[in-house]
mmCIF file of C-alpha atoms in Angstrom:
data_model
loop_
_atom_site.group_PDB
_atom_site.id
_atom_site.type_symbol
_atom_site.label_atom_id
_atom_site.label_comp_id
_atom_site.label_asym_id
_atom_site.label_seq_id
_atom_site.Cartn_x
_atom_site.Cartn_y
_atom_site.Cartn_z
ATOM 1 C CA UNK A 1 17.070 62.335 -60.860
ATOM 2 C CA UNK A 2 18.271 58.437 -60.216
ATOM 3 C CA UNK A 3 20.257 56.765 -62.816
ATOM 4 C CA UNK A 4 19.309 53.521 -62.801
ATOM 5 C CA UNK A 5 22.574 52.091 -61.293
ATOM 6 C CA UNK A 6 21.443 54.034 -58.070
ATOM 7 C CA UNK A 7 17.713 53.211 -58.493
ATOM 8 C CA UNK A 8 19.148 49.342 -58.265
ATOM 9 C CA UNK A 9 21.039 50.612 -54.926
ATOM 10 C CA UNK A 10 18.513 52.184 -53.415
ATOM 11 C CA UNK A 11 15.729 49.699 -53.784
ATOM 12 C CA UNK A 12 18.330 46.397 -52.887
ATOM 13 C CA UNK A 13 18.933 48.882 -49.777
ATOM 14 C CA UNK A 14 15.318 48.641 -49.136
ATOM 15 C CA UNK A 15 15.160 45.319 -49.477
ATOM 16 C CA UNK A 16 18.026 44.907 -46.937
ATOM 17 C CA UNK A 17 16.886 46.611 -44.158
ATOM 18 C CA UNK A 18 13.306 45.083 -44.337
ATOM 19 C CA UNK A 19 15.138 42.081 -43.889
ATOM 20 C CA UNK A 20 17.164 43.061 -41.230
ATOM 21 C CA UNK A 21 13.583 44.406 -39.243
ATOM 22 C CA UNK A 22 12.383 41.022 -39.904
ATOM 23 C CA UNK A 23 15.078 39.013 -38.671
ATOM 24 C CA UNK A 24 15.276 41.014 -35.520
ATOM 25 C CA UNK A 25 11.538 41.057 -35.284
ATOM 26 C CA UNK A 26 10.434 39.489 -31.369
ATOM 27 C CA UNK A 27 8.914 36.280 -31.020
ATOM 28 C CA UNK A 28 5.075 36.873 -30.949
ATOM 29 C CA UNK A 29 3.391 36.206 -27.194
ATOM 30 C CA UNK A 30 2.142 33.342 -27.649
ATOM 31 C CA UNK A 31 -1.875 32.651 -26.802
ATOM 32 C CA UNK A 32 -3.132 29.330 -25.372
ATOM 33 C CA UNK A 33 -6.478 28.463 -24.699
ATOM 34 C CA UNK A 34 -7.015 26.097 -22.159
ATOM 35 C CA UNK A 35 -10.583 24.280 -22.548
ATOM 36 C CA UNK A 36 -11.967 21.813 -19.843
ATOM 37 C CA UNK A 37 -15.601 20.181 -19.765
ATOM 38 C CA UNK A 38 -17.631 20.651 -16.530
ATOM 39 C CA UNK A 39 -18.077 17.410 -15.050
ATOM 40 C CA UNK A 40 -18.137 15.990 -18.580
ATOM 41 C CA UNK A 41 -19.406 12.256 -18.061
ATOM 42 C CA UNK A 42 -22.057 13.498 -15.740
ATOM 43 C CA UNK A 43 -23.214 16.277 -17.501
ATOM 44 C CA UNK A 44 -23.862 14.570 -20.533
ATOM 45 C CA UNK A 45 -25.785 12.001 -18.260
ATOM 46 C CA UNK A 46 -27.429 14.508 -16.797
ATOM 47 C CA UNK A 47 -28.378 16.020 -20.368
ATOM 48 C CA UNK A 48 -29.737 12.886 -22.039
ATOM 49 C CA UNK A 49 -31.855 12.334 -19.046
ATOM 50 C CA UNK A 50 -34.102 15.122 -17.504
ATOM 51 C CA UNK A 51 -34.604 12.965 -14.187
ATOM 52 C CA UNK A 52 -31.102 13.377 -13.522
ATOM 53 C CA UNK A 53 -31.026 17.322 -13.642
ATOM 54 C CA UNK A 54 -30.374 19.117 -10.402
ATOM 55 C CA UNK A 55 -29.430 15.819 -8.719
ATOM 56 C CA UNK A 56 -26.321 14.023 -7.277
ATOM 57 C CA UNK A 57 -24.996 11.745 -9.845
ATOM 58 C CA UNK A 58 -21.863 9.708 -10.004
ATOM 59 C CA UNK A 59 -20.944 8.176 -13.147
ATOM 60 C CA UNK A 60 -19.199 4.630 -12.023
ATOM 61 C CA UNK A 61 -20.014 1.719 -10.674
ATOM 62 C CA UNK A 62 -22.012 1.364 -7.395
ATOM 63 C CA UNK A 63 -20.866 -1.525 -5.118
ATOM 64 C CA UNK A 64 -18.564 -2.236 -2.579
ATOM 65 C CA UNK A 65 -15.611 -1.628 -5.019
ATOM 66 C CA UNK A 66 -16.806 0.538 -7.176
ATOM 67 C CA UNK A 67 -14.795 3.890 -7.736
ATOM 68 C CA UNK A 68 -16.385 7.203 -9.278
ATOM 69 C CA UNK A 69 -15.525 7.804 -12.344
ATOM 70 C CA UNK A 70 -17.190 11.544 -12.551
ATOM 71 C CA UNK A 71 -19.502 13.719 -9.824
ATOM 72 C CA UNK A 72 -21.887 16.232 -11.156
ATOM 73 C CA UNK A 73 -21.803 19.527 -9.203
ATOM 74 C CA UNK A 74 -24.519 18.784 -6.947
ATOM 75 C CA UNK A 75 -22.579 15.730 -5.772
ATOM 76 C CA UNK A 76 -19.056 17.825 -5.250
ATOM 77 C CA UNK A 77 -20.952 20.288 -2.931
ATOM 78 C CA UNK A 78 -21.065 16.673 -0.532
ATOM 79 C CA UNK A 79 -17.629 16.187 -1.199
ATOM 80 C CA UNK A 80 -17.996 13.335 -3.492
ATOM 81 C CA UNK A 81 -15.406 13.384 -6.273
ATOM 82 C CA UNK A 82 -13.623 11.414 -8.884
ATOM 83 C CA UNK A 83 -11.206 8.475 -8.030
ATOM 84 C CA UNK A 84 -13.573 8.217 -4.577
ATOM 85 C CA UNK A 85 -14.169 4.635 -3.411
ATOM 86 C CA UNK A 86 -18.108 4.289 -4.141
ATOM 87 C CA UNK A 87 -18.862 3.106 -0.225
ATOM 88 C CA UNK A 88 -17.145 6.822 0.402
ATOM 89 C CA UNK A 89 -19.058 8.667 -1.843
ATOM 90 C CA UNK A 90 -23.116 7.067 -0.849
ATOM 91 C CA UNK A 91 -21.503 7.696 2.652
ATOM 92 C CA UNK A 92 -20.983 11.339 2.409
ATOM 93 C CA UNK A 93 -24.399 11.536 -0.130
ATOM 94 C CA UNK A 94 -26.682 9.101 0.789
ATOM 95 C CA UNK A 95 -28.913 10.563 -1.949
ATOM 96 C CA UNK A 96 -26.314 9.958 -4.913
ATOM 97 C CA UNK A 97 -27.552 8.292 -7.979
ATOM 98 C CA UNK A 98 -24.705 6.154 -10.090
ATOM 99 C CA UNK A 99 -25.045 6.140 -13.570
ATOM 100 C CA UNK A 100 -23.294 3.561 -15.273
ATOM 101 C CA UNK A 101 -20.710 5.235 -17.849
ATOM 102 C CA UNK A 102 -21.290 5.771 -21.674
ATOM 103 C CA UNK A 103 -18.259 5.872 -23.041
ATOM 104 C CA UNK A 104 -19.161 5.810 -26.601
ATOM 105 C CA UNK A 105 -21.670 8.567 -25.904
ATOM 106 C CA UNK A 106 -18.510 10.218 -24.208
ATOM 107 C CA UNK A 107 -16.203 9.872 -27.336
ATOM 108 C CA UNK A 108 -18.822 11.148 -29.836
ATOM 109 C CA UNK A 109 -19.789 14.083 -27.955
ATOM 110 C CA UNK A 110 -16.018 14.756 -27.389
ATOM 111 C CA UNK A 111 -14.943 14.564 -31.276
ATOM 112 C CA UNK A 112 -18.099 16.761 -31.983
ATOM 113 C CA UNK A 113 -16.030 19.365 -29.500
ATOM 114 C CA UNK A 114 -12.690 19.026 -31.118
ATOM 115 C CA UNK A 115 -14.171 19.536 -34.563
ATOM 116 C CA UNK A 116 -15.099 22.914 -33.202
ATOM 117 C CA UNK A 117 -11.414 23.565 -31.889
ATOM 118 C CA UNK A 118 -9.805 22.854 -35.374
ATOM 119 C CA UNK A 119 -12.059 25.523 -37.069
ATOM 120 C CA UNK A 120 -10.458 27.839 -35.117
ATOM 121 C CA UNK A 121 -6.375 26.136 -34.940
ATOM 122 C CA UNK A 122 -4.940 23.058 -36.320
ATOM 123 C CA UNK A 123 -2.336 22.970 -32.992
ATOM 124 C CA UNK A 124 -4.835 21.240 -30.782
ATOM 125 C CA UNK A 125 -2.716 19.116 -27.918
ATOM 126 C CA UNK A 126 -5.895 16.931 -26.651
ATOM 127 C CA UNK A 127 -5.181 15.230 -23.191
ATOM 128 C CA UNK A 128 -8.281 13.449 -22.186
ATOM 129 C CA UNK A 129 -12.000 13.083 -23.600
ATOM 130 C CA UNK A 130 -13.224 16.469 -21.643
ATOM 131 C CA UNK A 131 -10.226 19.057 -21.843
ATOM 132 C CA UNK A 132 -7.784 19.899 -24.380
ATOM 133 C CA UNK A 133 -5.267 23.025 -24.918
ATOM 134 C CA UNK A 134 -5.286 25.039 -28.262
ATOM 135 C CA UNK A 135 -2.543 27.325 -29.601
ATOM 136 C CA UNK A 136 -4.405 30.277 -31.114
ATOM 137 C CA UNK A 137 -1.271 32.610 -31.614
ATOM 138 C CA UNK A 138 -2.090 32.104 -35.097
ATOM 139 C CA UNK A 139 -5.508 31.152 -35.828
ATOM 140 C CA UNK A 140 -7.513 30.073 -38.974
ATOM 141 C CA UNK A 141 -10.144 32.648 -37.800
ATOM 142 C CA UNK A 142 -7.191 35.876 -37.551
ATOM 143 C CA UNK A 143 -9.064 36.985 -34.762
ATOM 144 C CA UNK A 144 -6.626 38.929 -32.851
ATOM 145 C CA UNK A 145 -8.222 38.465 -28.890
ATOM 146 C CA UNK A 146 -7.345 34.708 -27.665
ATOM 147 C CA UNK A 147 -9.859 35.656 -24.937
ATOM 148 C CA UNK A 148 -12.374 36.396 -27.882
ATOM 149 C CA UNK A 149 -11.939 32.975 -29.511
ATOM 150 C CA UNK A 150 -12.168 31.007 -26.429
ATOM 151 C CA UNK A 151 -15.499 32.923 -25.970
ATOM 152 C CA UNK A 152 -16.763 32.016 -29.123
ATOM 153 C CA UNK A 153 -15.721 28.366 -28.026
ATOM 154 C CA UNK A 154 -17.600 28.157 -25.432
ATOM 155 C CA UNK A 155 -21.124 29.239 -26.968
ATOM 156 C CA UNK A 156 -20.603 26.984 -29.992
ATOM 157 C CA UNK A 157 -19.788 24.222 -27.189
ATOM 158 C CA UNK A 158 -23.449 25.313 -25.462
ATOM 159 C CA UNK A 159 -25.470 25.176 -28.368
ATOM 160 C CA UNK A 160 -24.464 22.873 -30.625
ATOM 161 C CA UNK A 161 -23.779 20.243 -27.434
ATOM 162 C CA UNK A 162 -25.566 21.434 -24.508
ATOM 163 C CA UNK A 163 -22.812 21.289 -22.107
ATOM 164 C CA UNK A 164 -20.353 23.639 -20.690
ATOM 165 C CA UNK A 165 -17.151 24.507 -20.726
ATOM 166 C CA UNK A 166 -14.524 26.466 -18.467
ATOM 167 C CA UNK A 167 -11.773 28.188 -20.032
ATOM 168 C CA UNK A 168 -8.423 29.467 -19.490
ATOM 169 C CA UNK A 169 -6.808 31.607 -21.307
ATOM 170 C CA UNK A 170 -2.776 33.269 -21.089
ATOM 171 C CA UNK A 171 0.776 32.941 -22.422
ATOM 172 C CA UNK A 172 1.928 29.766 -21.227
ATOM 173 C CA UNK A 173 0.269 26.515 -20.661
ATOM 174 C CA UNK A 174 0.925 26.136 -17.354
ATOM 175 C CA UNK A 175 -1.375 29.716 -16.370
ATOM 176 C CA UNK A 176 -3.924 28.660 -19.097
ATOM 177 C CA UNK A 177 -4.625 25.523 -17.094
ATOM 178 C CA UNK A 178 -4.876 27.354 -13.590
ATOM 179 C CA UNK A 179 -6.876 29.705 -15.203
ATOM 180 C CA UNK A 180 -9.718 27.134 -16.425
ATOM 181 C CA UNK A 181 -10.047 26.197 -13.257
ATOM 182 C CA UNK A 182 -10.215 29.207 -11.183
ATOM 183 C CA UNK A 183 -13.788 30.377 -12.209
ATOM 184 C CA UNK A 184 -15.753 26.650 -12.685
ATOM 185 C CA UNK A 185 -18.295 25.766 -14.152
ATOM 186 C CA UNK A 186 -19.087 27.695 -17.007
ATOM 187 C CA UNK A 187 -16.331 30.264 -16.605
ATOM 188 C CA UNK A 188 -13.573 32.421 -18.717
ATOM 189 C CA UNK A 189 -10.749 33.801 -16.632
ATOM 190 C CA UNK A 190 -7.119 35.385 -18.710
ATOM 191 C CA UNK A 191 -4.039 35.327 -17.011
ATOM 192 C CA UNK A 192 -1.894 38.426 -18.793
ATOM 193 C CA UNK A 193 1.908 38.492 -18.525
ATOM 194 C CA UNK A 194 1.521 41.432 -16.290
ATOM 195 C CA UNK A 195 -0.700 39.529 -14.149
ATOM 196 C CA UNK A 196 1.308 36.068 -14.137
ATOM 197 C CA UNK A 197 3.842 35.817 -11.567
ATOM 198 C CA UNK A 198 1.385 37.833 -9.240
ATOM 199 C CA UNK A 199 -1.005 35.131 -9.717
ATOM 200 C CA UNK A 200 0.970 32.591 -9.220
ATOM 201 C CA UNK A 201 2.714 34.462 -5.996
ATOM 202 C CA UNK A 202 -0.690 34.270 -4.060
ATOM 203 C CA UNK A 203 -1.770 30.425 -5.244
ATOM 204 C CA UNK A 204 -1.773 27.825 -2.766
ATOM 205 C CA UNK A 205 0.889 25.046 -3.805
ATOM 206 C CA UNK A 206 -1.737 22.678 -3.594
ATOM 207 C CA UNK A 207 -3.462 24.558 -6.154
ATOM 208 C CA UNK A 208 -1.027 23.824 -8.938
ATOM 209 C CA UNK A 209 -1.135 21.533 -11.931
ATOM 210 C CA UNK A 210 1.727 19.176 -11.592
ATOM 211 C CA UNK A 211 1.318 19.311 -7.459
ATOM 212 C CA UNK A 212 -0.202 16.199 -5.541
ATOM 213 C CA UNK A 213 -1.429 15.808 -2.196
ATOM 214 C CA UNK A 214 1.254 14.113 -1.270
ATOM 215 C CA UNK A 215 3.843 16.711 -2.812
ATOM 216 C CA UNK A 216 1.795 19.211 -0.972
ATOM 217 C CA UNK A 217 2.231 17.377 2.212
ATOM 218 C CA UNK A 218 6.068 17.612 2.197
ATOM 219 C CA UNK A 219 6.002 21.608 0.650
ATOM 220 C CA UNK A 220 4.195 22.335 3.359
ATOM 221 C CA UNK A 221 6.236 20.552 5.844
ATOM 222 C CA UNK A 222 9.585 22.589 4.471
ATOM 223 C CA UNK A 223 7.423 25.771 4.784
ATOM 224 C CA UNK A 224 6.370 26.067 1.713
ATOM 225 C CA UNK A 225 2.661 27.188 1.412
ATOM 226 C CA UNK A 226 2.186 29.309 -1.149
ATOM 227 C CA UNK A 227 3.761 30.570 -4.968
ATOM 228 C CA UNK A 228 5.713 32.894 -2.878
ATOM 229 C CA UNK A 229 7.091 30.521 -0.834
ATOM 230 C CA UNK A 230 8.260 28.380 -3.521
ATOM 231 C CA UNK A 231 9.871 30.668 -5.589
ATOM 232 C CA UNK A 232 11.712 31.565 -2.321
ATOM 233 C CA UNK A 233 13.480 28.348 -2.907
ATOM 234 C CA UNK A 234 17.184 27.777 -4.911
ATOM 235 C CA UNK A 235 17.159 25.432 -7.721
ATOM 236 C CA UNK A 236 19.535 23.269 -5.709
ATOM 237 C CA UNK A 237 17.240 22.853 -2.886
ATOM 238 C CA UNK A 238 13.905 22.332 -5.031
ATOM 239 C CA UNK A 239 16.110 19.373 -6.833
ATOM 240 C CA UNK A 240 17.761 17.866 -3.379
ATOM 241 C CA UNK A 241 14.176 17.299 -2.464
ATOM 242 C CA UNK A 242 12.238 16.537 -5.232
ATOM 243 C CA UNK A 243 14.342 15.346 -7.620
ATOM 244 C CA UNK A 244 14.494 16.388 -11.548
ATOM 245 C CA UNK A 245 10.702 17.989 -10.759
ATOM 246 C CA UNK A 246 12.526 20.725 -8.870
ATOM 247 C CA UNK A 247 13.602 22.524 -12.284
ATOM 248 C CA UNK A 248 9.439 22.377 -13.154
ATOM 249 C CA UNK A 249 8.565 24.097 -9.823
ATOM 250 C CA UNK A 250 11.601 26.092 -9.563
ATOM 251 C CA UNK A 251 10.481 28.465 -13.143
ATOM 252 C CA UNK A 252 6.374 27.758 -12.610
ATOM 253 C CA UNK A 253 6.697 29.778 -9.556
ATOM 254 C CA UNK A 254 7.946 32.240 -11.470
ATOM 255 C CA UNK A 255 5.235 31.798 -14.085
ATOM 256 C CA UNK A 256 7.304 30.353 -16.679
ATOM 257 C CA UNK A 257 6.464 27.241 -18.770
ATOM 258 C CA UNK A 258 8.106 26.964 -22.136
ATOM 259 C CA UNK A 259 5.827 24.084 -23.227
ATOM 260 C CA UNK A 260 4.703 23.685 -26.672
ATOM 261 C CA UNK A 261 1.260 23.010 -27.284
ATOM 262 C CA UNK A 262 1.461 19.444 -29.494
ATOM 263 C CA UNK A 263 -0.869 18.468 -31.712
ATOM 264 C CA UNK A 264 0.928 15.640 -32.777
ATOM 265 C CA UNK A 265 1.870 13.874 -29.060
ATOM 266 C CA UNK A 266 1.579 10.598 -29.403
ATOM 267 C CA UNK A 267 1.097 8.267 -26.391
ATOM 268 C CA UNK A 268 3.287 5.505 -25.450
ATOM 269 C CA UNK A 269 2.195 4.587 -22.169
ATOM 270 C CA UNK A 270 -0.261 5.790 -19.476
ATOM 271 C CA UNK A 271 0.336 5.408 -15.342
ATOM 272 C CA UNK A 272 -0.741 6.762 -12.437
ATOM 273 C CA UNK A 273 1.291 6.945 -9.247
ATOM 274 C CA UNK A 274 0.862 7.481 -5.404
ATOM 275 C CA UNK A 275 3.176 8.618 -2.738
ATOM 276 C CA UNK A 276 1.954 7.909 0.455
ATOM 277 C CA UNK A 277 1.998 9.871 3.641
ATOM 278 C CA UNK A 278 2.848 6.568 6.083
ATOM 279 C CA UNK A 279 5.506 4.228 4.494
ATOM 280 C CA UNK A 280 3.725 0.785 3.790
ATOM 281 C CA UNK A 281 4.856 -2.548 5.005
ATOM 282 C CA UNK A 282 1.948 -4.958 4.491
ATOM 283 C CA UNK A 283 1.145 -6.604 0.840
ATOM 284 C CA UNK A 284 -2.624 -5.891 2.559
ATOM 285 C CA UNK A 285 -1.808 -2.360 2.948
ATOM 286 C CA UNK A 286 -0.115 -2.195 -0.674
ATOM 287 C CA UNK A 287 -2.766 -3.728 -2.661
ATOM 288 C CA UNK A 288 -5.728 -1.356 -0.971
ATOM 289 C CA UNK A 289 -3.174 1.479 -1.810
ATOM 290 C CA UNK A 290 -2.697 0.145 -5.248
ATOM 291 C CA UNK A 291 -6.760 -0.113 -6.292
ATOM 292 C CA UNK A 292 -7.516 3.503 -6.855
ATOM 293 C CA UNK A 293 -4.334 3.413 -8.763
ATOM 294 C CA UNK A 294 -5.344 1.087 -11.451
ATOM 295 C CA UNK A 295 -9.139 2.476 -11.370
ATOM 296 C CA UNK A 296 -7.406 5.510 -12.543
ATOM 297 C CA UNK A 297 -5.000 3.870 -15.646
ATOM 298 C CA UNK A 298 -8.285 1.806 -16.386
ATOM 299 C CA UNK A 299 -10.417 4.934 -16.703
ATOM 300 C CA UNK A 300 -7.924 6.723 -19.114
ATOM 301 C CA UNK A 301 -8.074 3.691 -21.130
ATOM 302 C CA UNK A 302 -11.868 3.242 -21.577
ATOM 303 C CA UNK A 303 -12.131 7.505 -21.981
ATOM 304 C CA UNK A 304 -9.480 6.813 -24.632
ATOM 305 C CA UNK A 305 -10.296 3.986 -26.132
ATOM 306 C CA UNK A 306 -6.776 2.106 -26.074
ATOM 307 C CA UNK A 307 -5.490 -1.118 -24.638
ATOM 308 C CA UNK A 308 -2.149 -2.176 -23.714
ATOM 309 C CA UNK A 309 -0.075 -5.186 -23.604
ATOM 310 C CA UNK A 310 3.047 -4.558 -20.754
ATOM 311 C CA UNK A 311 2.282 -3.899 -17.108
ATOM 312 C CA UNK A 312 4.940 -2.384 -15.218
ATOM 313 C CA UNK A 313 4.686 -1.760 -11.247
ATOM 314 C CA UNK A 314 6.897 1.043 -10.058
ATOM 315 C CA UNK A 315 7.562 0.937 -6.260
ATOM 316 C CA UNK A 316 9.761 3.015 -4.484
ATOM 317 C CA UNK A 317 11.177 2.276 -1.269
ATOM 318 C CA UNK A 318 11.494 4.569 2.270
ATOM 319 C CA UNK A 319 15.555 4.725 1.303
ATOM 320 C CA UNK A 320 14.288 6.012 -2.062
ATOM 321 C CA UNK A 321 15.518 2.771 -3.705
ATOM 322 C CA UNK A 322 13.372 2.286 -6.710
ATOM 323 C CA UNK A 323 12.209 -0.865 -8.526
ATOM 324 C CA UNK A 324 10.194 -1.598 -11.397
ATOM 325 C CA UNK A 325 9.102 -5.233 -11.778
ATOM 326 C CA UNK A 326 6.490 -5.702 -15.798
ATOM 327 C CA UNK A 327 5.586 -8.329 -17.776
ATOM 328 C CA UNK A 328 4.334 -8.335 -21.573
ATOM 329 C CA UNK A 329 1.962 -10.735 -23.055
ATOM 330 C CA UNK A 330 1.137 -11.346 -26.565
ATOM 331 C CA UNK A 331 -2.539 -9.763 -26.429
ATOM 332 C CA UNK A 332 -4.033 -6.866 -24.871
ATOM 333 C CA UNK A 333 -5.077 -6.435 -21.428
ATOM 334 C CA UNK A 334 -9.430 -7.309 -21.768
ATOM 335 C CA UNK A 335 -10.876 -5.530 -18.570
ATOM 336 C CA UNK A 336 -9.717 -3.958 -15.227
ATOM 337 C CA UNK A 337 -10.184 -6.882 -13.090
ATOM 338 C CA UNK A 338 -7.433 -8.606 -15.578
ATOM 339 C CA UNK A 339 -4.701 -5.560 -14.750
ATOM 340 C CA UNK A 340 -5.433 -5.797 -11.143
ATOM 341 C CA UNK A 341 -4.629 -9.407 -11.165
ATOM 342 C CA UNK A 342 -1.491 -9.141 -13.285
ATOM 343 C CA UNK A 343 -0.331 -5.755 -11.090
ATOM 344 C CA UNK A 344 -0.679 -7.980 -7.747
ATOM 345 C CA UNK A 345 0.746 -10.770 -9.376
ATOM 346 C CA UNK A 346 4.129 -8.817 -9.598
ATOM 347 C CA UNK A 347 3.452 -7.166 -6.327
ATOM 348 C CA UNK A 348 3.208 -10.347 -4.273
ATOM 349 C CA UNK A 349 7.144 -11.613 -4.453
ATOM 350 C CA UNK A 350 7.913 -8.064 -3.276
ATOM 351 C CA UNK A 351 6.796 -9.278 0.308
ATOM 352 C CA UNK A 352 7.718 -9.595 3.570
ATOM 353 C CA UNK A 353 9.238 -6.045 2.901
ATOM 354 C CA UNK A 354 12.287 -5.050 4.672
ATOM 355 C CA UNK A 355 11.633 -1.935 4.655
ATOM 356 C CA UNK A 356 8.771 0.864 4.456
ATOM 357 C CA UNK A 357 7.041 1.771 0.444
ATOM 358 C CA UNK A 358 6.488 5.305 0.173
ATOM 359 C CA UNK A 359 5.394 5.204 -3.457
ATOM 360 C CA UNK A 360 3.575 2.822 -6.204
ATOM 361 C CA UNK A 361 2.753 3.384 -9.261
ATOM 362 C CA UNK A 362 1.289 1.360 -12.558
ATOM 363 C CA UNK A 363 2.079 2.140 -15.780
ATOM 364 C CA UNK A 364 0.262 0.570 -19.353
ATOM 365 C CA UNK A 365 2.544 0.616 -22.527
ATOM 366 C CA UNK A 366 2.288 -1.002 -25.780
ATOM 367 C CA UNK A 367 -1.026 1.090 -26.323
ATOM 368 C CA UNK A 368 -2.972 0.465 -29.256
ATOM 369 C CA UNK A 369 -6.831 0.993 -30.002
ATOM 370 C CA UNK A 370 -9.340 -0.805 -28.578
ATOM 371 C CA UNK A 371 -10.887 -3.051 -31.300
ATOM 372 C CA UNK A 372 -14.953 -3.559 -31.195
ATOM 373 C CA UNK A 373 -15.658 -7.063 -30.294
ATOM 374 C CA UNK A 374 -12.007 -8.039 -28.852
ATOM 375 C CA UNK A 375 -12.915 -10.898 -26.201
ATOM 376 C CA UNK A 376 -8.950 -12.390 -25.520
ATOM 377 C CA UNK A 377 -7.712 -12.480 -21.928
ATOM 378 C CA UNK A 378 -4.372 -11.451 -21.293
ATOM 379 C CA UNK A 379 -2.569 -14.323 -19.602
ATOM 380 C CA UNK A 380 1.090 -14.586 -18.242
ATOM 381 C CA UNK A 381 3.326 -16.912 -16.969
ATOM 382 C CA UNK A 382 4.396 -15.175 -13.762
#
């Protein structure tokens, strides 16, 4: 028998090693759940009007500068799609009905989705209206199959909204976004860690999340074509050619994205850039290359409900000089056709052009939310 002295031992001893299993204890995999509408705008069109079901429709605006906001999928199987120029999209559809957009319907219906995500996690990293990514390592539910949760998701989504939803799910955010997409609309697809960096091995680059057309354009031109082919490449080389995104492709070939999922990202600024194919010399050439630019910051802003006050033009220049030329004004920025004048407004001093633009880009900051009712123009002294 004990005496207690050894009792007192023996149990601290205990106590010890449990600590010492804990503190060596891995990491857990973690689980992310990426969730992305199908054809959101138009599908809610599509369900608050029965005329519209099983036809083309383009949410946007209809004349001769009108740019799609959203396609439904009868419209993408003519190859209309968002950020099209309207002209393009009746062109390739002559059938296509345009919708005007709802985005108030858009919002509602879009909280009513997250309110299902946060019954099952509270780390819910939202990045538009339609698609959001959810860290379910440790969920409010302790269901122990990510893949089960996100198929719960999905049927809540159907019958309490009447839309669907694609979803990826795997260990890194990077896979769970490839994964949403590979089996839309209405699909599940998991990426394992077993099955990662063969998955990513076979994908086209074009295929990735983080990967333009333009950026495709000059992969392909070095030879690179597929996962394979880019993880071929040495750090050094993927930076010499594109710059401090190399490090990004040089580990997501390899299926490796060490991303947190943040719930609490707040937004300072929203842009959208281009890098063209042909180097651009005209102001002509540069504003028509700059329109689908600021179609696309507008659209973030109306799907999020924000406004900003500073403009900022990026261009970059066929030497890979780059200049930024903004302005800030005391109010927010009213309606598109007031950032298109302000964006041209610093573009025009930037011409003649001695030499070629391979990029542009236009960035909002200052963001704040849009107040109901706000009718101020944004006016600058430029």
């Amino acid at each position: 028998m004990l005496a207690p002295n050894e009792i007192l031992d023996s149990e601290k001893s205990s106590v010890e090693r449990r600590d010492r299993e804990i503190a060596f204890e891995p990491p857990r995999q973690p689980k992310i759940i990426h969730v992305d509408m199908d054809a959101f705008y138009a599908s809610v069109e599509q369900r608050d009007n029965p005329e519209l079901r099983g036809k083309p429709v383009a949410v946007g605006g209809s004349g001769e500068r009108g740019v799609v906001a959203a396609a439904s999928y009868e419209a993408r199987k003519f190859g209309v799609r968002s950020a099209m120029p309207s002209v393009t999209a009746k062109r390739n559809c002559p059938e296509l009905i345009f919708v005007k957009p709802r985005f108030d319907v858009y919002k509602d219906v879009s909280r009513q989705i997250r309110s299902i995500f946060a019954e099952y996690t509270p780390i819910i990293e939202p990045l538009s209206l339609d698609e959001a990514y959810l860290d379910v390592t440790e969920n409010l539910k302790r269901i122990a199959s990510a893949t089960q949760i996100a198929e719960d998701i999905r049927a809540r989504i159907h019958t309490e909204t009447g839309l669907t939803a694609s979803a990826g799910v795997s260990y890194n955010k990077f896979l769970a976004k490839l994964a949403s997409d590979y089996r839309k609309p209405d699909g599940l697809f998991v990426i394992t860690p077993k099955m990662g960096p063969a998955f990513v091995e076979a994908l086209q680059v074009g295929k990735f999340h983080g990967v333009g057309p333009a950026t495709t354009t000059k992969m392909n031109r070095l030879g690179i074509e597929t996962g394979l082919d880019l993880r071929a490449q040495t750090l050094a080389f993927l930076q010499c050619h594109f710059g401090k995104s190399g490090l990004y492709y040089y580990w997501i070939s390899r299926g490796v994205d060490e991303r947190p999922v943040r719930p609490d990202r707040v937004r300072k600024s929203m842009g959208a850039e281009n890098t063209f194919v042909e180097d651009l010399f005209s102001f002509a050439a540069a504003r028509a290359a700059l329109q689908p630019i600021i179609e696309k910051v507008w659209r973030y802003c109306e799907s999020a409900g924000i406004r900003g006050r500073t403009v900022t033009l990026k261009v970059k220049y066929a030497d890979f000089r780059q200049i930024t030329r903004s302005r800030t004004g005391a109010a927010s920025i009213a309606t598109q056709a007031e950032l298109a004048r302000l964006v041209f407004a610093l573009l025009g001093p930037l011409f003649p052009a001695t030499k070629g633009i391979r990029l542009l880009g236009v960035t909002l900051s200052s963001l704040s939310e849009e107040q109901s009712g706000l009718d101020v123009q944004f006016s600058l002294s430029i």
